[in-house]
Amino acid sequence: MAAPAATNQQHTITALVQNESGTINRVVSLFRRRGFSLASFNAGDCEQPGFSRMTFVVNGDNAVLKQVLLQLEKLIDIVECEDLSPEEGVHREMALVRCQPSESQRSDLDKLVSEFMAKTPKANDKNVVVEFTGEVEEVERLIEALTPFNVSEIVRTGLVAMKVSA
């Protein structure tokens, strides 16, 4: 009997790292050198002074995931890292979408923003910036729904994730 085919999927890895000069470069270089497919990367300060939290979204099967975790743990800057399944944590992304709706579309755009529980932090006669935070699939649904309103720019943060119970 043939072995089942390896499934290529996205894995979310969170890491606590020392916040030192060159840390991001060393981590990203590891991905580049090893040829790992990095779909998303995010880093920022955290609750512990001198440390940051990073979130990586890696494409690959379980063998790739295991290798990524092993390689990350070898880096001196990494204090801890783990694969975080959707069931174990909260996964979010923020998007800013600039639209250029016609005057007749403004009320429909306001209604759509309200339905998605998004915000409009800036607007003028020509542009409306829509801000939304949610699961990646929700962000993608909103962007698709905004298409008729003449989307002119999209900026996405990449995924951030946190384990629910520590």
Short mmCIF file of C-alpha atoms in Angstrom, two decimals:
data_model
loop_
_atom_site.label_atom_id
_atom_site.label_comp_id
_atom_site.label_asym_id
_atom_site.label_seq_id
_atom_site.Cartn_x
_atom_site.Cartn_y
_atom_site.Cartn_z
CA MET A 1 0.00 0.00 0.00
CA ALA A 2 1.33 3.44 -0.95
CA ALA A 3 2.02 6.01 1.72
CA PRO A 4 -0.45 8.89 1.88
CA ALA A 5 0.63 12.03 0.05
CA ALA A 6 2.12 14.76 2.20
CA THR A 7 -0.25 17.66 2.64
CA ASN A 8 1.09 21.12 1.95
CA GLN A 9 -0.53 23.55 4.35
CA GLN A 10 0.10 26.76 6.24
CA HIS A 11 1.51 26.57 9.75
CA THR A 12 1.54 29.45 12.23
CA ILE A 13 4.65 29.61 14.39
CA THR A 14 5.02 32.01 17.30
CA ALA A 15 8.35 32.83 18.90
CA LEU A 16 9.66 34.81 21.83
CA VAL A 17 12.99 36.37 20.82
CA GLN A 18 15.65 38.59 22.34
CA ASN A 19 15.16 42.09 21.00
CA GLU A 20 18.71 42.73 19.81
CA SER A 21 20.29 44.27 16.76
CA GLY A 22 20.35 41.77 13.90
CA THR A 23 17.77 39.35 15.32
CA ILE A 24 15.28 39.82 12.48
CA ASN A 25 18.07 39.50 9.91
CA ARG A 26 19.28 36.20 11.43
CA VAL A 27 15.77 34.76 11.53
CA VAL A 28 14.86 35.77 7.98
CA SER A 29 18.27 34.58 6.71
CA LEU A 30 17.56 31.16 8.20
CA PHE A 31 14.38 30.93 6.12
CA ARG A 32 16.19 32.08 3.00
CA ARG A 33 19.18 29.73 3.42
CA ARG A 34 17.01 26.70 4.11
CA GLY A 35 14.54 27.50 1.32
CA PHE A 36 11.53 27.55 3.63
CA SER A 37 8.44 29.20 2.14
CA LEU A 38 7.61 32.14 4.40
CA ALA A 39 4.07 33.39 3.62
CA SER A 40 3.92 36.01 6.36
CA PHE A 41 6.19 37.48 9.03
CA ASN A 42 5.38 39.87 11.85
CA ALA A 43 7.42 41.13 14.82
CA GLY A 44 6.82 43.55 17.64
CA ASP A 45 7.60 44.40 21.25
CA CYS A 46 5.86 42.37 23.92
CA GLU A 47 5.14 42.39 27.65
CA GLN A 48 8.75 41.52 28.57
CA PRO A 49 11.29 44.35 28.27
CA GLY A 50 14.14 43.41 25.93
CA PHE A 51 12.10 40.78 24.08
CA SER A 52 9.82 40.67 21.04
CA ARG A 53 7.23 38.26 19.75
CA MET A 54 7.33 37.05 16.17
CA THR A 55 4.65 35.31 14.15
CA PHE A 56 5.57 33.32 11.04
CA VAL A 57 3.23 31.68 8.55
CA VAL A 58 5.12 28.87 6.83
CA ASN A 59 3.96 26.85 3.81
CA GLY A 60 4.81 23.15 3.87
CA ASP A 61 3.99 19.72 5.14
CA ASN A 62 4.56 18.46 8.69
CA ALA A 63 8.17 17.50 7.89
CA VAL A 64 8.88 21.11 6.82
CA LEU A 65 7.21 22.38 10.00
CA LYS A 66 9.37 20.10 12.15
CA GLN A 67 12.54 21.25 10.35
CA VAL A 68 11.60 24.95 10.71
CA LEU A 69 11.04 24.53 14.45
CA LEU A 70 14.34 22.66 14.87
CA GLN A 71 16.26 25.33 12.97
CA LEU A 72 14.61 28.21 14.85
CA GLU A 73 15.41 26.61 18.21
CA LYS A 74 19.11 26.53 17.23
CA LEU A 75 19.24 30.33 16.88
CA ILE A 76 20.63 31.96 20.02
CA ASP A 77 18.11 34.84 19.77
CA ILE A 78 15.11 32.48 20.01
CA VAL A 79 13.95 31.92 23.60
CA GLU A 80 10.99 29.72 22.66
CA CYS A 81 8.96 28.86 19.58
CA GLU A 82 5.95 26.70 18.83
CA ASP A 83 3.46 25.72 16.17
CA LEU A 84 0.15 27.33 17.06
CA SER A 85 -2.94 25.62 15.68
CA PRO A 86 -6.15 27.61 15.10
CA GLU A 87 -7.79 25.72 18.00
CA GLU A 88 -5.06 26.76 20.47
CA GLY A 89 -4.97 30.46 19.81
CA VAL A 90 -6.25 33.68 18.37
CA HIS A 91 -5.06 34.52 14.84
CA ARG A 92 -5.66 38.02 13.45
CA GLU A 93 -4.62 40.31 10.62
CA MET A 94 -5.27 44.00 10.08
CA ALA A 95 -5.90 45.57 6.70
CA LEU A 96 -6.17 49.16 5.54
CA VAL A 97 -8.03 49.53 2.26
CA ARG A 98 -8.23 52.82 0.39
CA CYS A 99 -11.34 53.12 -1.76
CA GLN A 100 -12.43 55.85 -4.15
CA PRO A 101 -16.22 55.51 -4.13
CA SER A 102 -18.46 57.68 -6.23
CA GLU A 103 -20.78 60.04 -4.37
CA SER A 104 -23.70 57.67 -5.02
CA GLN A 105 -21.75 54.74 -3.50
CA ARG A 106 -20.95 56.43 -0.16
CA SER A 107 -24.01 55.17 1.73
CA ASP A 108 -23.53 51.61 0.41
CA LEU A 109 -19.90 51.73 1.49
CA ASP A 110 -20.89 52.95 4.97
CA LYS A 111 -23.40 50.09 5.22
CA LEU A 112 -20.77 47.52 4.19
CA VAL A 113 -18.25 48.91 6.69
CA SER A 114 -20.89 48.63 9.41
CA GLU A 115 -21.82 45.05 8.43
CA PHE A 116 -18.18 43.96 8.76
CA MET A 117 -17.76 45.98 11.98
CA ALA A 118 -14.86 47.77 10.30
CA LYS A 119 -13.85 51.42 10.76
CA THR A 120 -13.24 54.40 8.53
CA PRO A 121 -10.42 56.31 10.30
CA LYS A 122 -9.90 58.74 7.40
CA ALA A 123 -12.11 60.01 4.60
CA ASN A 124 -12.23 62.98 2.28
CA ASP A 125 -14.04 63.91 -0.93
CA LYS A 126 -12.08 61.40 -3.02
CA ASN A 127 -10.89 58.63 -0.67
CA VAL A 128 -12.15 56.53 2.19
CA VAL A 129 -9.75 54.38 4.22
CA VAL A 130 -11.35 51.27 5.66
CA GLU A 131 -9.64 49.60 8.63
CA PHE A 132 -10.46 46.03 9.56
CA THR A 133 -9.04 43.45 11.92
CA GLY A 134 -10.11 39.81 11.82
CA GLU A 135 -9.22 36.32 10.73
CA VAL A 136 -7.43 36.14 7.39
CA GLU A 137 -10.52 34.74 5.65
CA GLU A 138 -12.64 37.63 6.97
CA VAL A 139 -10.08 40.17 5.73
CA GLU A 140 -10.16 38.56 2.29
CA ARG A 141 -13.98 38.60 2.24
CA LEU A 142 -14.04 42.31 3.09
CA ILE A 143 -11.48 43.14 0.40
CA GLU A 144 -13.57 41.24 -2.15
CA ALA A 145 -16.72 43.07 -0.99
CA LEU A 146 -14.94 46.43 -1.34
CA THR A 147 -13.97 45.80 -4.98
CA PRO A 148 -16.99 47.70 -6.44
CA PHE A 149 -15.90 50.80 -4.49
CA ASN A 150 -12.76 51.33 -6.61
CA VAL A 151 -10.06 49.96 -4.34
CA SER A 152 -6.84 51.88 -5.02
CA GLU A 153 -4.52 50.48 -2.32
CA ILE A 154 -4.40 47.64 0.19
CA VAL A 155 -1.97 47.30 3.10
CA ARG A 156 -2.04 44.18 5.28
CA THR A 157 -0.06 43.55 8.45
CA GLY A 158 0.42 39.84 8.09
CA LEU A 159 -0.79 37.45 10.72
CA VAL A 160 -0.29 37.91 14.44
CA ALA A 161 -1.18 35.08 16.77
CA MET A 162 -1.34 34.36 20.48
CA LYS A 163 -1.90 31.17 22.43
CA VAL A 164 -5.11 31.33 24.47
CA SER A 165 -3.76 29.55 27.54
CA ALA A 166 -0.14 29.87 28.56
#
